[in-house]
CSV table of C-alpha atoms (C1' of nucleotides) in Angstrom, one decimal:
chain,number,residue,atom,x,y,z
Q,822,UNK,CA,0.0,0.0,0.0
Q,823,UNK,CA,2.9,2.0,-0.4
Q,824,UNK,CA,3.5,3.8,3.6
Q,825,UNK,CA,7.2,4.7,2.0
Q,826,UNK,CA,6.6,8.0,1.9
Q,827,UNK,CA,4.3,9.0,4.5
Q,828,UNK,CA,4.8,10.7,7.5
Q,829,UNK,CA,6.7,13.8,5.5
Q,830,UNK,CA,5.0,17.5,5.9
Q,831,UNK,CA,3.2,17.3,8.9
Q,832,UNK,CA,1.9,20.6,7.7
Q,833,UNK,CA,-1.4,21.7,7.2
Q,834,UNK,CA,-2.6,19.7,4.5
Q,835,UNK,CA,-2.6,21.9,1.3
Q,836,UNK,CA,-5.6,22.2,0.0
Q,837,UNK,CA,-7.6,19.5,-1.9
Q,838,UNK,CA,-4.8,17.1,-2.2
Q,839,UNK,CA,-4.6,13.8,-1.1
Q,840,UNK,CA,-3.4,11.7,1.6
Q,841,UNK,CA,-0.5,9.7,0.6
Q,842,UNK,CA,2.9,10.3,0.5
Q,843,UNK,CA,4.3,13.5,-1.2
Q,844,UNK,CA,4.6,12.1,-4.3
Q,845,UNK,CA,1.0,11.2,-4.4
Q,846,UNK,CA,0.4,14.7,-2.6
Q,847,UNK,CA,2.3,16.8,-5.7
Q,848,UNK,CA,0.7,14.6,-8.9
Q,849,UNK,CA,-2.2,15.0,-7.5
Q,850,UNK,CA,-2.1,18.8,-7.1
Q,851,UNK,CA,-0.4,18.9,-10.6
Q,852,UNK,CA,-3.5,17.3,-12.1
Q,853,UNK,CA,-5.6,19.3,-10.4
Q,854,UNK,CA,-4.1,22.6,-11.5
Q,855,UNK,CA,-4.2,21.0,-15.4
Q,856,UNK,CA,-7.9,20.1,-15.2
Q,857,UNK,CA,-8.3,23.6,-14.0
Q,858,UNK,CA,-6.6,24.7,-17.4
Q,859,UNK,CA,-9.1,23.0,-19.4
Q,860,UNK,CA,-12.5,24.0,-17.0
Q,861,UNK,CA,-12.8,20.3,-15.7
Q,862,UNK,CA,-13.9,20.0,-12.3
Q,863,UNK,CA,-11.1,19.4,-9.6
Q,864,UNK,CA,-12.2,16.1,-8.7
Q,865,UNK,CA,-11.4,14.8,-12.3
Q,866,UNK,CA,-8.2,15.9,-12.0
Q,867,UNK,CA,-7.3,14.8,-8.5
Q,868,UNK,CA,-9.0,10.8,-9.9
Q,869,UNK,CA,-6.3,10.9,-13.0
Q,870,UNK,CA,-3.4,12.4,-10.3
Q,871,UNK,CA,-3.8,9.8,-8.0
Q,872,UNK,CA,-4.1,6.9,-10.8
Q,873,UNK,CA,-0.8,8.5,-12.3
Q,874,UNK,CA,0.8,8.6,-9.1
Q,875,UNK,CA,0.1,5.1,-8.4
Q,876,UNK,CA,2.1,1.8,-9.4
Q,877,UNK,CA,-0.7,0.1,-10.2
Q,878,UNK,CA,-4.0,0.5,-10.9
Q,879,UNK,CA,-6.9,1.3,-8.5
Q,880,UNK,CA,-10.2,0.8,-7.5
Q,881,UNK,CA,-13.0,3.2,-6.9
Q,882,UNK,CA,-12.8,2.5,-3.4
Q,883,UNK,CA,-8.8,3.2,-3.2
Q,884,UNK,CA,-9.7,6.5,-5.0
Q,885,UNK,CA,-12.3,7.5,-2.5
Q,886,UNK,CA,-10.0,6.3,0.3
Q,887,UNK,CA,-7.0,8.6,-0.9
Q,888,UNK,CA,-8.6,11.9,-2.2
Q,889,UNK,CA,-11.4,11.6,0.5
Q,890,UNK,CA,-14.3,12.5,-2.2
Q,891,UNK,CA,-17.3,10.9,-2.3
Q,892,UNK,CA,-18.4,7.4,-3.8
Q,893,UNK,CA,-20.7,9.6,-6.5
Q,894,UNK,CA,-17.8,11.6,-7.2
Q,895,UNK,CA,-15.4,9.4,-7.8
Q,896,UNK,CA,-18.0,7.2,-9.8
Q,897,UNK,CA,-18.9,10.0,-12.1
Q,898,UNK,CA,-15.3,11.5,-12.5
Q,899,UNK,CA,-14.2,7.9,-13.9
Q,900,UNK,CA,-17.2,7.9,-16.0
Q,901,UNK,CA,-16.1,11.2,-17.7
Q,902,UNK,CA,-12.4,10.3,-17.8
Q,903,UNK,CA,-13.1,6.9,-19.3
Q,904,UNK,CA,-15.3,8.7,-21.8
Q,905,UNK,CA,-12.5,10.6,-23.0
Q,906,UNK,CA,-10.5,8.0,-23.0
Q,907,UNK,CA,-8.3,9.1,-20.2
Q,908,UNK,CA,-8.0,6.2,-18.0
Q,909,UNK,CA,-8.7,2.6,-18.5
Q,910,UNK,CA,-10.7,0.0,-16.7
Q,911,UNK,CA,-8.7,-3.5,-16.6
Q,912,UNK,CA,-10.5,-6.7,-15.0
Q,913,UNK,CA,-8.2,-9.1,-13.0
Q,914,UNK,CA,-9.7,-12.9,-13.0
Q,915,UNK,CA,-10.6,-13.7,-9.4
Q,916,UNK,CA,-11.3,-9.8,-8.6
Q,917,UNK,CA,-14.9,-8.1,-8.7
Q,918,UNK,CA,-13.9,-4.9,-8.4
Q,919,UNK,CA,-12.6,-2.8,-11.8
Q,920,UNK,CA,-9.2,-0.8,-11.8
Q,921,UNK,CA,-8.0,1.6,-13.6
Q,922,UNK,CA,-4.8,2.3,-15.6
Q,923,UNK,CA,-4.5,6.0,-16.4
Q,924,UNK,CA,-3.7,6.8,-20.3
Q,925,UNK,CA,-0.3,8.3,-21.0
Q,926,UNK,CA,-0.8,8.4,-24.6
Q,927,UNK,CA,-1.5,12.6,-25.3
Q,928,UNK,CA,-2.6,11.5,-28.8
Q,929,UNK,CA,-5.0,9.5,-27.3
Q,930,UNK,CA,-5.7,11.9,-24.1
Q,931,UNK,CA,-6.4,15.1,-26.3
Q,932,UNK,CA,-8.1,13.1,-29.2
Q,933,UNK,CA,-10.6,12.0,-26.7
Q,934,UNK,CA,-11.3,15.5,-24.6
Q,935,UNK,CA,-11.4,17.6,-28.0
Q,936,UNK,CA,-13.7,15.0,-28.9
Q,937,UNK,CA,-16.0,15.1,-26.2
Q,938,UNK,CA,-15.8,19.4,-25.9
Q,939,UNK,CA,-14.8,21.1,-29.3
Q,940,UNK,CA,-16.3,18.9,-32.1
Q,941,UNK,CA,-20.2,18.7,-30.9
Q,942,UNK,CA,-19.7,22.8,-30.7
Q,943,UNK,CA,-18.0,22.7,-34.1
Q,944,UNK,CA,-20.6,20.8,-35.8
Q,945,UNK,CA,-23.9,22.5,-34.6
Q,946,UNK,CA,-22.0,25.7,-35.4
Q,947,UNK,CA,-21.7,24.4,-38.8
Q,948,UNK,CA,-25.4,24.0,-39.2
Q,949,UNK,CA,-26.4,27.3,-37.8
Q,950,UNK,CA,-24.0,29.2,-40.2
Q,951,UNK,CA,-25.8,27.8,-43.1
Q,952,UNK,CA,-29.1,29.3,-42.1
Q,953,UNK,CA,-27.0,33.0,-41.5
Q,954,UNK,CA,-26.4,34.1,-45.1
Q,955,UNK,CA,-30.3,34.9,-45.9
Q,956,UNK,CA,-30.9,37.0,-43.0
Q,957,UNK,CA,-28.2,39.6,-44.4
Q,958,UNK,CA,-31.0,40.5,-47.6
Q,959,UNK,CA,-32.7,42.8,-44.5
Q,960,UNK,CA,-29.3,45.1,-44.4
Q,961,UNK,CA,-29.0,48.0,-47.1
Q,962,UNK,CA,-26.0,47.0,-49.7
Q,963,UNK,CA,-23.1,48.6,-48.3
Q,964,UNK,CA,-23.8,46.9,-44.8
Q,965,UNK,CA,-24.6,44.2,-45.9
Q,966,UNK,CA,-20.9,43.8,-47.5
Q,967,UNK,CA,-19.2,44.5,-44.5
Q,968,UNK,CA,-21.4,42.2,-42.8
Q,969,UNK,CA,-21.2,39.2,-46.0
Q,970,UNK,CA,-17.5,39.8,-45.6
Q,971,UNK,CA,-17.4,38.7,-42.0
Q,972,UNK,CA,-19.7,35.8,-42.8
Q,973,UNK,CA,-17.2,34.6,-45.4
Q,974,UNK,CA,-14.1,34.9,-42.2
Q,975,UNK,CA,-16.2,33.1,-39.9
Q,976,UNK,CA,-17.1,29.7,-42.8
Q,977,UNK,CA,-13.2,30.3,-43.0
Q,978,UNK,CA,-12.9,29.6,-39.2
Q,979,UNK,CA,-14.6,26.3,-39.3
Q,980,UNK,CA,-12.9,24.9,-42.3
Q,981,UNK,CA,-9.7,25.7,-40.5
Q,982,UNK,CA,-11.0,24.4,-37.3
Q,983,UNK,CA,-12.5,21.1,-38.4
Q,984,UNK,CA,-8.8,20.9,-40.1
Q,985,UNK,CA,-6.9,21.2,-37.4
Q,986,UNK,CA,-8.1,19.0,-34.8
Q,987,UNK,CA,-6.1,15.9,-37.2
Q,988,UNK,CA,-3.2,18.0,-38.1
Q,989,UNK,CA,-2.6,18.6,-34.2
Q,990,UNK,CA,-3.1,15.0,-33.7
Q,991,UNK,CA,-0.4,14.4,-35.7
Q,992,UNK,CA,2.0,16.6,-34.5
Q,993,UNK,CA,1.4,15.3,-31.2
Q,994,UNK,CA,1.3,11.7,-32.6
Q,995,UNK,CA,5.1,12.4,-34.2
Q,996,UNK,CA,7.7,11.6,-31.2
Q,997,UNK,CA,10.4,14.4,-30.6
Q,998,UNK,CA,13.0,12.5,-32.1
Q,999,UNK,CA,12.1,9.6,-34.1
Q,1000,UNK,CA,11.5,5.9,-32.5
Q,1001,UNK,CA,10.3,2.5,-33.0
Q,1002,UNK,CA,6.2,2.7,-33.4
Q,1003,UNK,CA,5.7,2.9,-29.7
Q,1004,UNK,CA,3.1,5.9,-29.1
Q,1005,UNK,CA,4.7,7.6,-26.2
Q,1006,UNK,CA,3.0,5.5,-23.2
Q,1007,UNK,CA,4.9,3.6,-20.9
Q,1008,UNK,CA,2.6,0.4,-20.7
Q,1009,UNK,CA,2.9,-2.5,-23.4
Q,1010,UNK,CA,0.5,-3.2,-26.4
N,707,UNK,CA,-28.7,53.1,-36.1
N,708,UNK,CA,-30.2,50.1,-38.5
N,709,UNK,CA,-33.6,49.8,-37.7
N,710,UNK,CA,-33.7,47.9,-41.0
N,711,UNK,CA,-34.6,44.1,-39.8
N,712,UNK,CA,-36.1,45.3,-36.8
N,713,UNK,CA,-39.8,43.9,-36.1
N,714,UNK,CA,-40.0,40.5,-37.9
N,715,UNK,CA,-40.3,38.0,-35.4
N,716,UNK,CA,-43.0,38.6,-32.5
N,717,UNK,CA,-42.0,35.2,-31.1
N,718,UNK,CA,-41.5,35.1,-27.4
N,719,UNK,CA,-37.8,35.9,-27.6
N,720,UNK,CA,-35.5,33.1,-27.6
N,721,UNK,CA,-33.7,32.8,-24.2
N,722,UNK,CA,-31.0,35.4,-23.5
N,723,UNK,CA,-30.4,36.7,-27.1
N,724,UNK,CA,-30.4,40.2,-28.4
N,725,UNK,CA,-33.1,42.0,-29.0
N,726,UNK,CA,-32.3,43.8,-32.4
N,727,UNK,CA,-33.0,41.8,-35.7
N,728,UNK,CA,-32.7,38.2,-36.5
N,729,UNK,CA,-29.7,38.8,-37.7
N,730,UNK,CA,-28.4,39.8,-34.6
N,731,UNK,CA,-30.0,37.0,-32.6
N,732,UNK,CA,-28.4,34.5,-34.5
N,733,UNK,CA,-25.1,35.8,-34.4
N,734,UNK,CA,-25.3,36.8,-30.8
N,735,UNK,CA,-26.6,33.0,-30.2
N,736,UNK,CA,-24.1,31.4,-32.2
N,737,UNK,CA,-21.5,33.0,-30.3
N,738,UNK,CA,-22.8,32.4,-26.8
N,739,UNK,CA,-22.4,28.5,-27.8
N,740,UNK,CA,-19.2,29.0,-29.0
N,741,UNK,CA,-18.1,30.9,-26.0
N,742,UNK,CA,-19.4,28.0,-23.6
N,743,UNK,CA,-17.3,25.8,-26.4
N,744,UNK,CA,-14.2,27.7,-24.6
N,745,UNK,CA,-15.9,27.8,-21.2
N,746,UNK,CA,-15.8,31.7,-21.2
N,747,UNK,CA,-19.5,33.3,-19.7
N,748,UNK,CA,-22.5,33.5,-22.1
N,749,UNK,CA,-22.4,37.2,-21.8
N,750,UNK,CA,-18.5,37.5,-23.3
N,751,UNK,CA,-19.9,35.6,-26.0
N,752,UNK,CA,-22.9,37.4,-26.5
N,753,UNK,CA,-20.7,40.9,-26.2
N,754,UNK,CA,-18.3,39.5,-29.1
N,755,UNK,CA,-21.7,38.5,-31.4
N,756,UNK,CA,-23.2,41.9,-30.9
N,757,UNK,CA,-19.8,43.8,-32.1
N,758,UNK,CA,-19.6,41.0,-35.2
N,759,UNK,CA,-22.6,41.6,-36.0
N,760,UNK,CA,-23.1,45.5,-36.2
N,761,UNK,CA,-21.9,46.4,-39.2
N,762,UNK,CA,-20.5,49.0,-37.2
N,763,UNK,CA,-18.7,50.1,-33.7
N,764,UNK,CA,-20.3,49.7,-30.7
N,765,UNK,CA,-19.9,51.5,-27.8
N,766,UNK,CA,-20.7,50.1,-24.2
N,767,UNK,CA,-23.9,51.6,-23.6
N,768,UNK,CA,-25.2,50.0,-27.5
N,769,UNK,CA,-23.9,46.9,-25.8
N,770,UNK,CA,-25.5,47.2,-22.7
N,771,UNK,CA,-29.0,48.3,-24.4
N,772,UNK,CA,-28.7,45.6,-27.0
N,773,UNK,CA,-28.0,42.6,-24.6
N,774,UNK,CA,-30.3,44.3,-21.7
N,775,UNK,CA,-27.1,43.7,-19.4
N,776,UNK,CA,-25.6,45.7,-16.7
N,777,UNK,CA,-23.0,47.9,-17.3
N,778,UNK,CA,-21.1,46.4,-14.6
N,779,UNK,CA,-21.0,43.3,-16.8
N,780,UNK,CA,-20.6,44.8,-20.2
N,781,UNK,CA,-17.7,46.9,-18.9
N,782,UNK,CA,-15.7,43.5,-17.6
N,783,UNK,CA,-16.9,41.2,-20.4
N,784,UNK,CA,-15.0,44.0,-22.7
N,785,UNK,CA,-12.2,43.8,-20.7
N,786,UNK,CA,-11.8,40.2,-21.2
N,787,UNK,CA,-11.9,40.8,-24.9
N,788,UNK,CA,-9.6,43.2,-25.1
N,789,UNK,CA,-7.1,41.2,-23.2
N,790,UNK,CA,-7.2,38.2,-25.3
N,791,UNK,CA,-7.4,41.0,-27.9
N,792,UNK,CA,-10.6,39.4,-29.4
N,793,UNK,CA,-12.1,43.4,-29.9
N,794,UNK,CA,-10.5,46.5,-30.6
N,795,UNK,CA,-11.3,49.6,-29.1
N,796,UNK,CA,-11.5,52.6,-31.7
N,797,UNK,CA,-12.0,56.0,-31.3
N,798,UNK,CA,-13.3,58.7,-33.0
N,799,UNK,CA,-12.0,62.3,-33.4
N,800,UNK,CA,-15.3,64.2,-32.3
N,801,UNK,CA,-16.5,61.5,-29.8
N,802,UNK,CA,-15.9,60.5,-26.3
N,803,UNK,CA,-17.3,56.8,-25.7
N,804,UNK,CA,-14.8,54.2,-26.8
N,805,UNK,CA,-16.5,52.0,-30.1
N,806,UNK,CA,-15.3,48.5,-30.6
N,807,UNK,CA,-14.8,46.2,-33.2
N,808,UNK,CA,-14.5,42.8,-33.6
N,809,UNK,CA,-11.1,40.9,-34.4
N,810,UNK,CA,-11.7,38.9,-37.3
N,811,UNK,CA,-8.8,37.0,-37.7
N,812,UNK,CA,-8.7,33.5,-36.3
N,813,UNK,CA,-4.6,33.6,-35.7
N,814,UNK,CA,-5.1,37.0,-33.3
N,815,UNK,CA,-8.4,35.1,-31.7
N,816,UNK,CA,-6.9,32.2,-30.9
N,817,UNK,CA,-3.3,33.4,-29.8
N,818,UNK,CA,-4.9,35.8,-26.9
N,819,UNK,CA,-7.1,33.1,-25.6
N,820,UNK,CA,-4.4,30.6,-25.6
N,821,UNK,CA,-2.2,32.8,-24.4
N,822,UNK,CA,-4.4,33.9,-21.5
N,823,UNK,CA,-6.0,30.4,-20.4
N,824,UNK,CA,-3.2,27.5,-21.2
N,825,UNK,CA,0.4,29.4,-21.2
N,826,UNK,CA,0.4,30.2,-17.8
N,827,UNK,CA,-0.7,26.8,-16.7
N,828,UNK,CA,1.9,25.2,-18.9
N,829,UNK,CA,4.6,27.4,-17.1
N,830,UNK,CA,3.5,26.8,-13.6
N,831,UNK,CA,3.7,22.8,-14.5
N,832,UNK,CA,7.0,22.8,-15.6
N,833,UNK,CA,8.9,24.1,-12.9
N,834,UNK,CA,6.9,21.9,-10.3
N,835,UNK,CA,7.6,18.7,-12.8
N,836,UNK,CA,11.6,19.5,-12.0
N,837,UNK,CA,10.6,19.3,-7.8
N,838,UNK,CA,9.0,16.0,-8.6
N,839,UNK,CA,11.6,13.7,-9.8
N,840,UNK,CA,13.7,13.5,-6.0
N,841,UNK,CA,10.2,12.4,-4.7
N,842,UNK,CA,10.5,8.6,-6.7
N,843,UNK,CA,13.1,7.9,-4.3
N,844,UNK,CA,10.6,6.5,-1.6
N,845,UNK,CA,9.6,4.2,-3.9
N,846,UNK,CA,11.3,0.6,-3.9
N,847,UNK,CA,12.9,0.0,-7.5
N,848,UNK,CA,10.5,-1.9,-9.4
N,849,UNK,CA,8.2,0.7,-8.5
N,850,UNK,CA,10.5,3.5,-9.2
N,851,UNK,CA,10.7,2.1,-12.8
N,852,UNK,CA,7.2,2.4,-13.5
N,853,UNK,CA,6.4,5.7,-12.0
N,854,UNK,CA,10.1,7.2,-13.1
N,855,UNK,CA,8.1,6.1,-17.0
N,856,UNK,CA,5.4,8.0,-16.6
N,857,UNK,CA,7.3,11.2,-15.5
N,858,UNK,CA,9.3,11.3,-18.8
N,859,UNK,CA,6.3,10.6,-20.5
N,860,UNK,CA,4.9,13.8,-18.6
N,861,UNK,CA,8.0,15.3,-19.3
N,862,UNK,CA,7.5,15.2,-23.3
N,863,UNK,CA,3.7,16.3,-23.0
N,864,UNK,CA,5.4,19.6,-21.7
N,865,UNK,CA,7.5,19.9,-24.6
N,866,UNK,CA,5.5,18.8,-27.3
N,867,UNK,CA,2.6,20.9,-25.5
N,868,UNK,CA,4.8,23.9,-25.9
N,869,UNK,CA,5.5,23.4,-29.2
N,870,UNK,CA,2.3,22.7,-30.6
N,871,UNK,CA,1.0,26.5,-29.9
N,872,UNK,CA,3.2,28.0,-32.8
N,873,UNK,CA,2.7,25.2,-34.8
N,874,UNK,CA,-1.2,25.7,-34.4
N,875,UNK,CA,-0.9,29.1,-34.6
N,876,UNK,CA,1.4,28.7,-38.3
N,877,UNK,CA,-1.6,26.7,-39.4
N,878,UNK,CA,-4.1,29.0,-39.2
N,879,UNK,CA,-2.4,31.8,-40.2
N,880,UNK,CA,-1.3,30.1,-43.2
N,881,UNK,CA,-4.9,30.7,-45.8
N,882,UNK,CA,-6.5,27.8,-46.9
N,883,UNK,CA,-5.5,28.1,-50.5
N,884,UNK,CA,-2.7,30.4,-51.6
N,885,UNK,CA,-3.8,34.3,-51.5
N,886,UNK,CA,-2.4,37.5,-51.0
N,887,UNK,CA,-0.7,38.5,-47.6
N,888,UNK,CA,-4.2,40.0,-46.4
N,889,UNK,CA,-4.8,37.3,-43.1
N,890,UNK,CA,-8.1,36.3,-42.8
N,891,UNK,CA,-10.0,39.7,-41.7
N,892,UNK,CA,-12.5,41.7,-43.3
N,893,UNK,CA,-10.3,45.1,-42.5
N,894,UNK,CA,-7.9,47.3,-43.6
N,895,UNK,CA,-4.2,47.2,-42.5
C,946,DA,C1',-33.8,-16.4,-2.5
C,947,DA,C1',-31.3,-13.9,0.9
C,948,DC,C1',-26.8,-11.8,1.1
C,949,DG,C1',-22.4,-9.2,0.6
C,950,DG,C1',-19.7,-6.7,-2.6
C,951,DT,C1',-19.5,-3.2,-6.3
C,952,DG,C1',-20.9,0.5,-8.7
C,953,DT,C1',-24.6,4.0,-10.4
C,954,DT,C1',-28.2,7.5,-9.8
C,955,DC,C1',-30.2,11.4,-8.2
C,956,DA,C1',-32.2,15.0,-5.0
C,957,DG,C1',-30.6,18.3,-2.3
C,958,DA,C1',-26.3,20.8,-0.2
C,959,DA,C1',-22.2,23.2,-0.9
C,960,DA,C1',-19.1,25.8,-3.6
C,961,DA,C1',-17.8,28.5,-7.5
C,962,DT,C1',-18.9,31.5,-11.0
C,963,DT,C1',-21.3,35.2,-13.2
C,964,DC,C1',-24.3,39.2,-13.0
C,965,DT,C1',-26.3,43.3,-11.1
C,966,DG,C1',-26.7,48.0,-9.5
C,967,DA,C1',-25.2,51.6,-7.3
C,968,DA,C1',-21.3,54.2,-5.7
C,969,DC,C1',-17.2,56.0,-7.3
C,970,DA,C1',-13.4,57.9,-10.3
C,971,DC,C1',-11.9,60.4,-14.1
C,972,DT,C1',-12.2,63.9,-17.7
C,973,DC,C1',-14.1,67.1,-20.5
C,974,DT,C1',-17.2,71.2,-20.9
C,975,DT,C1',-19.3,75.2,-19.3
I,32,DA,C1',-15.5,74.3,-9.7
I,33,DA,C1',-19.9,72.5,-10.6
I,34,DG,C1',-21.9,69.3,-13.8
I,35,DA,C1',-22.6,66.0,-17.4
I,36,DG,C1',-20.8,62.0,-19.8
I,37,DT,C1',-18.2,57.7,-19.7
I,38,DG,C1',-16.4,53.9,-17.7
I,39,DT,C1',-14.7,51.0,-13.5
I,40,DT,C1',-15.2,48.6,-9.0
I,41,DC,C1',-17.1,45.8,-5.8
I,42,DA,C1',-20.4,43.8,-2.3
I,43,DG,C1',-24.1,41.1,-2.5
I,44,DA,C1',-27.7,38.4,-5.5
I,45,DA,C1',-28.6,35.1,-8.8
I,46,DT,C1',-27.2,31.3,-11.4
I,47,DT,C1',-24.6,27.3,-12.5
I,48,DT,C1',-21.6,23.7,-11.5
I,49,DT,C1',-19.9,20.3,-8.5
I,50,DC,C1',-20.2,17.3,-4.6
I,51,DT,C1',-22.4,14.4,-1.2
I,52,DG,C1',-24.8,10.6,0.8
I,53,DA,C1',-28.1,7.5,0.8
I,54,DA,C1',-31.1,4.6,-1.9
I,55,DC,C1',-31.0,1.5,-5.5
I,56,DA,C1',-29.6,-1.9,-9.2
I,57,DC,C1',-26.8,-5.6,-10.5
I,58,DC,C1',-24.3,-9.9,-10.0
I,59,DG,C1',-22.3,-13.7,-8.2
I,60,DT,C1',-22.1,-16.7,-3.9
I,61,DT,C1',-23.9,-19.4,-0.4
DNA sequence: AACGGTGTTCAGAAAATTCTGAACACTCTT
DNA sequence: AAGAGTGTTCAGAATTTTCTGAACACCGTT
């Protein structure tokens, strides 16, 4: 259960962090501070922290044991990270209860949260520019080109946009310097 | 003042859109779903879809009529805009209110809001990265191995995250077939 | 078919974010 | 220097998001 770091700071607490030792203690606040970055809730980032910062995978119930959050919580967080693909559930034989393997892959990690935020956005957008254009006929000529003219910049924008989601996905898909066809996570196949 | 498209739909008004013509309410609504795309508050959206779609200018007090908002929140909703430089304030010789325009291009959009929201996080990780490597130590070695993986891995994520935003920001700027140097706006120089 | 273990759901509580409105500050004009 | 016009600030209100905890559903085991 991994005591080897425990009885370090005995300040008080920072925060939201966990329990553990301080290695647990800092990945988890580092997680935290990222999901911050993209407007996920806390919790999902302290879940993922805590999976990263452990050797092996864990339960639901070792999750709600070390960042003292709720059952619902921690259910729901792993729902949402396993919907973007961030973590994954693996099933030992002669064991009921799930654990989960956190994703190191960012291909796979941003893939999966542009996925669940950008592209719904991106594609009702789509729709609603369509029915835009005839609404400009109410505008006297010489506003209304001003106005076509920003129409044309913003159909621009969502070419560009639905363009770039795979383009980033393969930059980030590319390692730093080449390698064998590895993906950059530490687990096997 | 265009009063041109002004009464055509006597519907009862569609949520917490603008009050001026269709046009206007579809822009202003398309934007407020984009902004919550970014996690940014409906009313920055909605203050960035009144300014697109005026073919003109706006000052505060035509946003704060327009949107029926307060002025306390038109006035910081601006703000915001003008930091991540998504408006641009202009003023006129013979007039004392600021008027603001929209920023058309996507590179300058995208740049300030990156800039404002991930950047600083992506600073604030790396340095506390470097203070996590000494905590492995606790670990016992087949353990260390594991976790001492997923640290580089975390490592790379920092540099490739770093530089992904100038390769993002290169592939937007770049048009989508071959044009003059205008960028993508609708103004002058 | 009762039971223990595992995980989900959901109504209400708690916390965080956003908005309002009125007071204030600044700057011209008279 | 009083006043009018323009914009900012900020304490509290309103709204939205997140979290909790207990009830419930499911599934093997006995």
């Amino acid at each position: 259960m991994n005591r080897a770091a425990e009885n370090r700071t005995p300040l008080p607490v920072p925060a939201a962090a966990a329990r553990g030792g301080a290695w647990e203690r800092e990945v988890v606040d580092f997680y935290i501070h990222l999901a911050q970055a993209f407007s996920l809730p806390k919790s999902v980032g302290a879940i993922f922290g805590v999976l990263f910062a452990s050797p092996r995978p864990l339960s639901l119930d070792d999750i709600v044991e070390r960042l003292s959050i709720s059952k619902g919580s921690a259910s729901a967080g792993l729902k949402l990270l396993q919907r973007v693909g961030a973590v994954q559930p693996t099933y030992e034989p002669g064991d009921r209860r799930t654990r989960y393997l956190p994703e190191m892959s960012i291909r796979r990690l941003l893939t999966g949260l542009l996925q669940e935020t950008l592209t719904p956005h991106l594609r009702r957008g789509a729709e609603q520019l369509e029915s835009l254009a005839p609404l400009l006929e109410e505008f006297p000529p010489e506003e209304r080109k001003v106005l076509a003219a920003r129409l044309r910049a913003l159909n621009t924008w969502q070419s560009k946009a639905k363009r770039l989601l795979p383009f980033v996905l393969g930059f980030l898909g590319r390692p730093l310097r080449r390698a064998k066809a590895v993906d950059d996570d530490g687990r096997g196949p």
